mmCIF file of C-alpha atoms in Angstrom:
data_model
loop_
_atom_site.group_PDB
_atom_site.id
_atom_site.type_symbol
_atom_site.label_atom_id
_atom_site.label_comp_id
_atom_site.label_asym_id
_atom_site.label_seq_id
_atom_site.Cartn_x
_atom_site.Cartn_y
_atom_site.Cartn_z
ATOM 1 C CA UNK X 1 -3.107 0.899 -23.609
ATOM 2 C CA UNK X 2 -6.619 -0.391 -24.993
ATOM 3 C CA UNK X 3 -9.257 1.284 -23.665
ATOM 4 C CA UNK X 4 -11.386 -0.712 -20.841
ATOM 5 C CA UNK X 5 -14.838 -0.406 -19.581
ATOM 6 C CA UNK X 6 -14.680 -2.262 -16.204
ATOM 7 C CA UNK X 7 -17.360 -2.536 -13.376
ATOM 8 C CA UNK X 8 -15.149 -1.659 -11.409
ATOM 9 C CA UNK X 9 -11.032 -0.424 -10.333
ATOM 10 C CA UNK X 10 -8.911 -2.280 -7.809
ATOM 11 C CA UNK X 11 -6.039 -0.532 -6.811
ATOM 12 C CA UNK X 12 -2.712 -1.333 -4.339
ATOM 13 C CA UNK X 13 -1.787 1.220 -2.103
ATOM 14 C CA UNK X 14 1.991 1.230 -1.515
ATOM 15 C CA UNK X 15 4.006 2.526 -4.484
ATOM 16 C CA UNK X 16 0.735 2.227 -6.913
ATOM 17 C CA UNK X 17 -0.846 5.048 -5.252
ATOM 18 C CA UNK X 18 1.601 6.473 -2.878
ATOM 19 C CA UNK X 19 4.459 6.820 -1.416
ATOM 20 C CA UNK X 20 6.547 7.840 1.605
ATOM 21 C CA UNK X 21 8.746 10.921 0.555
ATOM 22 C CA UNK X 22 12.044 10.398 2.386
ATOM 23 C CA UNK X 23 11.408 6.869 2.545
ATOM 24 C CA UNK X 24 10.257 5.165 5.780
ATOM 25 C CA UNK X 25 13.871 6.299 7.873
ATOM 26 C CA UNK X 26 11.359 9.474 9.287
ATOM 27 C CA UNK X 27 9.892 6.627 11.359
ATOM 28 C CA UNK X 28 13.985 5.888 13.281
ATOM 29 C CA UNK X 29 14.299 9.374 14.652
ATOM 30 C CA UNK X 30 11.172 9.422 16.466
ATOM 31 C CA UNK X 31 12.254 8.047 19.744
ATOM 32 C CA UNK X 32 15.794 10.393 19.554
ATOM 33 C CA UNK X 33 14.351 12.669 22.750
ATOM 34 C CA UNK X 34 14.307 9.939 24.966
ATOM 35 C CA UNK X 35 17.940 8.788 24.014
ATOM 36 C CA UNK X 36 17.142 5.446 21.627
ATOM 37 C CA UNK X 37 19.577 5.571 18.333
ATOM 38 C CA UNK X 38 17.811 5.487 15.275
ATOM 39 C CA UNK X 39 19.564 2.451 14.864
ATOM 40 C CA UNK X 40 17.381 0.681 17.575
ATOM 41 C CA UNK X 41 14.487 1.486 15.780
ATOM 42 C CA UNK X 42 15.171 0.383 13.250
ATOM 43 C CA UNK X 43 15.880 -2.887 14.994
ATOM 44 C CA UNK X 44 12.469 -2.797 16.593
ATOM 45 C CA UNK X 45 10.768 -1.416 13.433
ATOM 46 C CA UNK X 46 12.070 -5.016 11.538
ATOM 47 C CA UNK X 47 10.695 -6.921 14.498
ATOM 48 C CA UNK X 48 7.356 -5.695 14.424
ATOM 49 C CA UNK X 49 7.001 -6.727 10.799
ATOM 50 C CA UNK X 50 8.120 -9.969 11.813
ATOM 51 C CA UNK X 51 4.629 -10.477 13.743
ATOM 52 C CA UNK X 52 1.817 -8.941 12.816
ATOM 53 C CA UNK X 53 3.226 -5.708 10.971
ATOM 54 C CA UNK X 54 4.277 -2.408 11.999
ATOM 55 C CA UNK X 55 2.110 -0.160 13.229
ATOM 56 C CA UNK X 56 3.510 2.935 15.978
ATOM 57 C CA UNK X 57 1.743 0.612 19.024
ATOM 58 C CA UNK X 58 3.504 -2.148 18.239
ATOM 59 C CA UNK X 59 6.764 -0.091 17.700
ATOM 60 C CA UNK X 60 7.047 1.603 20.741
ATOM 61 C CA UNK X 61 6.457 -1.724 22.992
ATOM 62 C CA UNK X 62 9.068 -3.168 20.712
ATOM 63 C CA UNK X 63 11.810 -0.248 21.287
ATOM 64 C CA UNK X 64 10.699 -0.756 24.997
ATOM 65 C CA UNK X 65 11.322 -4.058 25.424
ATOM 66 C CA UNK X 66 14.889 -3.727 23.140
ATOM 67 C CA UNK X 67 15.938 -0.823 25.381
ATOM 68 C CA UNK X 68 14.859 -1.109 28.911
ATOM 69 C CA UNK X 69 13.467 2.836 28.556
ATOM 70 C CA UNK X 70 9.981 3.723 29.024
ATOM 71 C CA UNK X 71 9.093 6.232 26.513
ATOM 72 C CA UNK X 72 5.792 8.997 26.667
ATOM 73 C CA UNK X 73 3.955 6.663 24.220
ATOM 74 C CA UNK X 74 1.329 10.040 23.452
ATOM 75 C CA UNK X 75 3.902 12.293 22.671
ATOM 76 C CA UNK X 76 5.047 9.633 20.195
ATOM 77 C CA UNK X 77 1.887 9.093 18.730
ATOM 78 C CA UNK X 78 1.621 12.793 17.897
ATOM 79 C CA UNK X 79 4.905 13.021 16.421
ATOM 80 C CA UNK X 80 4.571 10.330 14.374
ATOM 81 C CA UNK X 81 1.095 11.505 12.888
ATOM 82 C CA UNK X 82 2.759 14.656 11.852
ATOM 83 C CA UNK X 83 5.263 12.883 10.063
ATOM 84 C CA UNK X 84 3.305 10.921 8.388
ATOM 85 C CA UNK X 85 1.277 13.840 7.318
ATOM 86 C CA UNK X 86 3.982 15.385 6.153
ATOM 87 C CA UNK X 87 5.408 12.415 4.498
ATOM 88 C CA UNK X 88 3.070 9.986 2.701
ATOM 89 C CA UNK X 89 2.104 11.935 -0.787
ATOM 90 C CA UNK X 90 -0.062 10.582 -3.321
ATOM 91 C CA UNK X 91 1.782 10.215 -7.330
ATOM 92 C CA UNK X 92 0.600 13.195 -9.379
ATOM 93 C CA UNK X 93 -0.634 10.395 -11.533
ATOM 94 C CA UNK X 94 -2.396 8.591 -8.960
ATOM 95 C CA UNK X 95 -4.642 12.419 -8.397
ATOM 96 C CA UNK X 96 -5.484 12.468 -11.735
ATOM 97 C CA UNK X 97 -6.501 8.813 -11.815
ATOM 98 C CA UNK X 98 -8.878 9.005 -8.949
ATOM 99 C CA UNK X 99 -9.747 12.246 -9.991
ATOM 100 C CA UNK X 100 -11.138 10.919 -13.604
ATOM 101 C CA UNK X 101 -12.526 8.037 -11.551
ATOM 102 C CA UNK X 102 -15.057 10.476 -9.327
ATOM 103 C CA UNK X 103 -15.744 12.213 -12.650
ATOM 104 C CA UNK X 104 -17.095 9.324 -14.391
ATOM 105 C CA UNK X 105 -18.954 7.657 -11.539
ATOM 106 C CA UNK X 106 -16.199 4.644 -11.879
ATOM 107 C CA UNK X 107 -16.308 2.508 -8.383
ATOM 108 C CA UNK X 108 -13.025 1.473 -6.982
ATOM 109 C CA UNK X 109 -11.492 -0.141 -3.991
ATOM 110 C CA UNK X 110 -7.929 -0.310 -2.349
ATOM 111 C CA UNK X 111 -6.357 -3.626 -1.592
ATOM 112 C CA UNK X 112 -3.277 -3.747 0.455
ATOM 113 C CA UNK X 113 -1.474 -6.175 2.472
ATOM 114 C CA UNK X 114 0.060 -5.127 5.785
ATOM 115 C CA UNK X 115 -0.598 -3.963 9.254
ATOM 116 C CA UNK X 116 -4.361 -3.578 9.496
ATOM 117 C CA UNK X 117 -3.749 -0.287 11.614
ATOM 118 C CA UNK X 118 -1.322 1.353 9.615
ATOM 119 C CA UNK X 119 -2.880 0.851 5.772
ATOM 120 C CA UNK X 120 -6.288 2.273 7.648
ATOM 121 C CA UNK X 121 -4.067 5.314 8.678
ATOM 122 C CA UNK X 122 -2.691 6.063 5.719
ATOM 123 C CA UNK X 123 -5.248 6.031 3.647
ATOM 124 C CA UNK X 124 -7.489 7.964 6.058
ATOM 125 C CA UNK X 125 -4.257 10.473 6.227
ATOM 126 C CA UNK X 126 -5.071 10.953 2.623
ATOM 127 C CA UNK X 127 -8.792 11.834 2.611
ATOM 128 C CA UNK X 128 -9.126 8.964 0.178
ATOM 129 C CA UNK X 129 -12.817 7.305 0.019
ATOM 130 C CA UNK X 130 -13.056 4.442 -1.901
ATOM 131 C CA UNK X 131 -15.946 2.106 -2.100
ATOM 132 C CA UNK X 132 -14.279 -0.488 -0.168
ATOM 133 C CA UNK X 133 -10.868 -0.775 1.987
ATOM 134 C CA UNK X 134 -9.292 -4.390 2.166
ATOM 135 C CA UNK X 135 -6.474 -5.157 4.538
ATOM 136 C CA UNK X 136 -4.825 -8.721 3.993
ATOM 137 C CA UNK X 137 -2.042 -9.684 6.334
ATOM 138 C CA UNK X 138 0.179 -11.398 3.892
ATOM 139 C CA UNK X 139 0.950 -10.935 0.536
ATOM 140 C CA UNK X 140 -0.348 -13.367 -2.003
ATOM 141 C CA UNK X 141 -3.843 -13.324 -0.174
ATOM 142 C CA UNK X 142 -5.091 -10.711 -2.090
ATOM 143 C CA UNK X 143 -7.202 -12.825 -5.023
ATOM 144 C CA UNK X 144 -10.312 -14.200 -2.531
ATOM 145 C CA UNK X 145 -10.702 -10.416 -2.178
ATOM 146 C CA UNK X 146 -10.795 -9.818 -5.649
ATOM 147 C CA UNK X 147 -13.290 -13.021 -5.889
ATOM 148 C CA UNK X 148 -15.844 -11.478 -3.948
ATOM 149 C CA UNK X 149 -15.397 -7.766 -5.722
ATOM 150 C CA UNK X 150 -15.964 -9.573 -8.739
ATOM 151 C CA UNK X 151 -19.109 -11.003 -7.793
ATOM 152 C CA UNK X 152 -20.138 -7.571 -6.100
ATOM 153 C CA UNK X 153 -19.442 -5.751 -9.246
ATOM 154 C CA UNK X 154 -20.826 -8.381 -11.899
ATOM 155 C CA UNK X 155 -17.603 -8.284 -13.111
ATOM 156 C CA UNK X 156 -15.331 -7.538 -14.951
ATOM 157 C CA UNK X 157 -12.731 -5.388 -12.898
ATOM 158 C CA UNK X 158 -9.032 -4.297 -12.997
ATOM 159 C CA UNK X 159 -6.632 -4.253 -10.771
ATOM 160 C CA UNK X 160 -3.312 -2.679 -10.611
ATOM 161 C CA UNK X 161 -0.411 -3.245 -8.426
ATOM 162 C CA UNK X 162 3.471 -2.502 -7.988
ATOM 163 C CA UNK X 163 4.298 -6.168 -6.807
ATOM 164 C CA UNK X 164 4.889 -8.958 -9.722
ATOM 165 C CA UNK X 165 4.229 -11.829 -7.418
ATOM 166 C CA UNK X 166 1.205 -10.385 -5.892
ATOM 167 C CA UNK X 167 -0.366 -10.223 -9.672
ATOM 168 C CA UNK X 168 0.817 -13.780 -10.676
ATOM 169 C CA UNK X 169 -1.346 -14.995 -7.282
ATOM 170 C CA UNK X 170 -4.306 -13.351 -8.880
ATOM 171 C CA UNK X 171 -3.507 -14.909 -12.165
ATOM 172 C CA UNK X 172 -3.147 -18.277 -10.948
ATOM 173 C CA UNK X 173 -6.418 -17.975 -9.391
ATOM 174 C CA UNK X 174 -8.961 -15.739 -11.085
ATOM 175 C CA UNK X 175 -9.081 -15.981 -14.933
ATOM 176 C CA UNK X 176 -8.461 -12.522 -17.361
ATOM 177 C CA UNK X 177 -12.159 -12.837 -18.086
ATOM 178 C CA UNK X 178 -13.177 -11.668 -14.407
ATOM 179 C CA UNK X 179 -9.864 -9.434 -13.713
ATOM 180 C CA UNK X 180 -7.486 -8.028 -15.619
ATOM 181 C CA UNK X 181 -4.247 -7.384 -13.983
ATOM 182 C CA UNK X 182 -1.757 -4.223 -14.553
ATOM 183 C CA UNK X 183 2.064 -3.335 -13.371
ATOM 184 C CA UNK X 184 2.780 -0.497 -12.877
ATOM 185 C CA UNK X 185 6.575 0.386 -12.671
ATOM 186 C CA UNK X 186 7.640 2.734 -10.659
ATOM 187 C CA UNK X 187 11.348 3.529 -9.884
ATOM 188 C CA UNK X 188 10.742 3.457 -6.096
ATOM 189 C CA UNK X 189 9.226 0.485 -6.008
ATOM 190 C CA UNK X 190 11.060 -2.016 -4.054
ATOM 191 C CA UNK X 191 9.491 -4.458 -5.973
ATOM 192 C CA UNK X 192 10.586 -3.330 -9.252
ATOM 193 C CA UNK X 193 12.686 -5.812 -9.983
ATOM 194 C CA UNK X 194 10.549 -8.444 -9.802
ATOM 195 C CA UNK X 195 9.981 -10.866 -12.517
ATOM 196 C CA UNK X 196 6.364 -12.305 -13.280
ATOM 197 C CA UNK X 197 5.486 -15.407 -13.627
ATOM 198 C CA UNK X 198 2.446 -14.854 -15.864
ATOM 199 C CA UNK X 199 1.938 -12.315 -18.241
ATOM 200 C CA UNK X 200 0.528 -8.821 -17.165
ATOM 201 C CA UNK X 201 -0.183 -5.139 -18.597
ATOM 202 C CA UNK X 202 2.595 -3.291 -17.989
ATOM 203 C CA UNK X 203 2.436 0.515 -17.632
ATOM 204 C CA UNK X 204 4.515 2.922 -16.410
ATOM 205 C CA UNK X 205 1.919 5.822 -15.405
ATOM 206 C CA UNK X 206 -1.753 5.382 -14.377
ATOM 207 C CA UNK X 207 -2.858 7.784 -16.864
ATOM 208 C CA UNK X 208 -2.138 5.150 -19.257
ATOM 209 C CA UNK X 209 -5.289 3.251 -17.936
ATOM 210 C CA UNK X 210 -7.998 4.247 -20.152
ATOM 211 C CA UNK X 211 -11.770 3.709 -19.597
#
């Protein structure tokens, strides 16, 4: 890939820069101590990202409801924060990315859509500081963030994201002049699939971003 001297480096969070080892079925065996089945998580789990997103809150008042049990919502707090520290893992490629970043006194931000709550977590879980942190509820919401980090940064900037359809609604709306968008595939992606619209760079490891 050509090498790039943005303002500034935008960056997804779920499967660009990490990822939940084990997948997210950790989550289903919280609640197994107070008798609810995995597979009424589960249940619940879908429901809360039905409305607002999951975050472990919201889950336990929806296994509540579901079930009819009353659960010790502390004890499942703390359980579930040691899961997720054992569980959510940054790519190797993702260290050494934000690892040249800090060396050469490159700003960058996150931008992920989801549960306000639990994209906070996880990134704090990781000890990551960007310059910014930018929770959008939906997905294709993403490029009015991007529209102000442009003008913050005097453009231009990059960003880079798992999610086809999340980089064609930055396409549509921002032109390659003030960000240039990147794939990256990764083979746990569920979004890898996905066919875009517009066209992107495609990459398969973030060491192939050079700058």
């Amino acid at each position: 890939m050509e090498t790039f001297r943005p303002k500034h480096i935008a960056l997804d969070f779920d499967n660009t820069l990490a990822y939940l080892e084990g997948g997210r079925e950790g989550i289903f065996d919280l609640f197994r101590k107070f008798g609810v089945s995995p597979q009424k998580v589960e249940e619940a789990y879908e429901s809360t990202k039905k409305d607002g997103g999951f975050n472990i809150d919201r889950l336990i008042n929806e296994v509540e409801i579901k079930t009819g049990r009353i659960v010790d919502r502390e004890l499942i707090k703390l359980d579930f924060a040691k899961w997720l520290g054992r569980s959510l893992k940054l790519y190797p490629d993702a260290k050494e990315l934000l690892a040249r970043i800090k060396k050469q006194g490159v700003s960058y931000s996150i931008i992920s859509a989801g549960n306000e709550i639990f994209q906070r977590q996880k990134i704090k879980a990781l000890g990551l500081t960007p310059q910014s942190i930018n929770i959008v509820p939906n997905f294709g919401e993403k490029p009015a963030v991007l529209q102000q980090l442009v003008l913050d940064s005097d453009g231009p900037i990059i960003y880079i994201d798992d999610k086809a359809s999340e980089l064609d609604a930055i396409r549509k709306n921002l032109s390659e002049q003030q960000v240039t968008t990147v794939r990256i595939h990764r083979e746990d992606s569920p979004y890898k699939d996905e066919r875009a619209k517009y066209e992107h760079r495609e990459i398969s490891n973030l060491s192939e971003i050079k700058f």
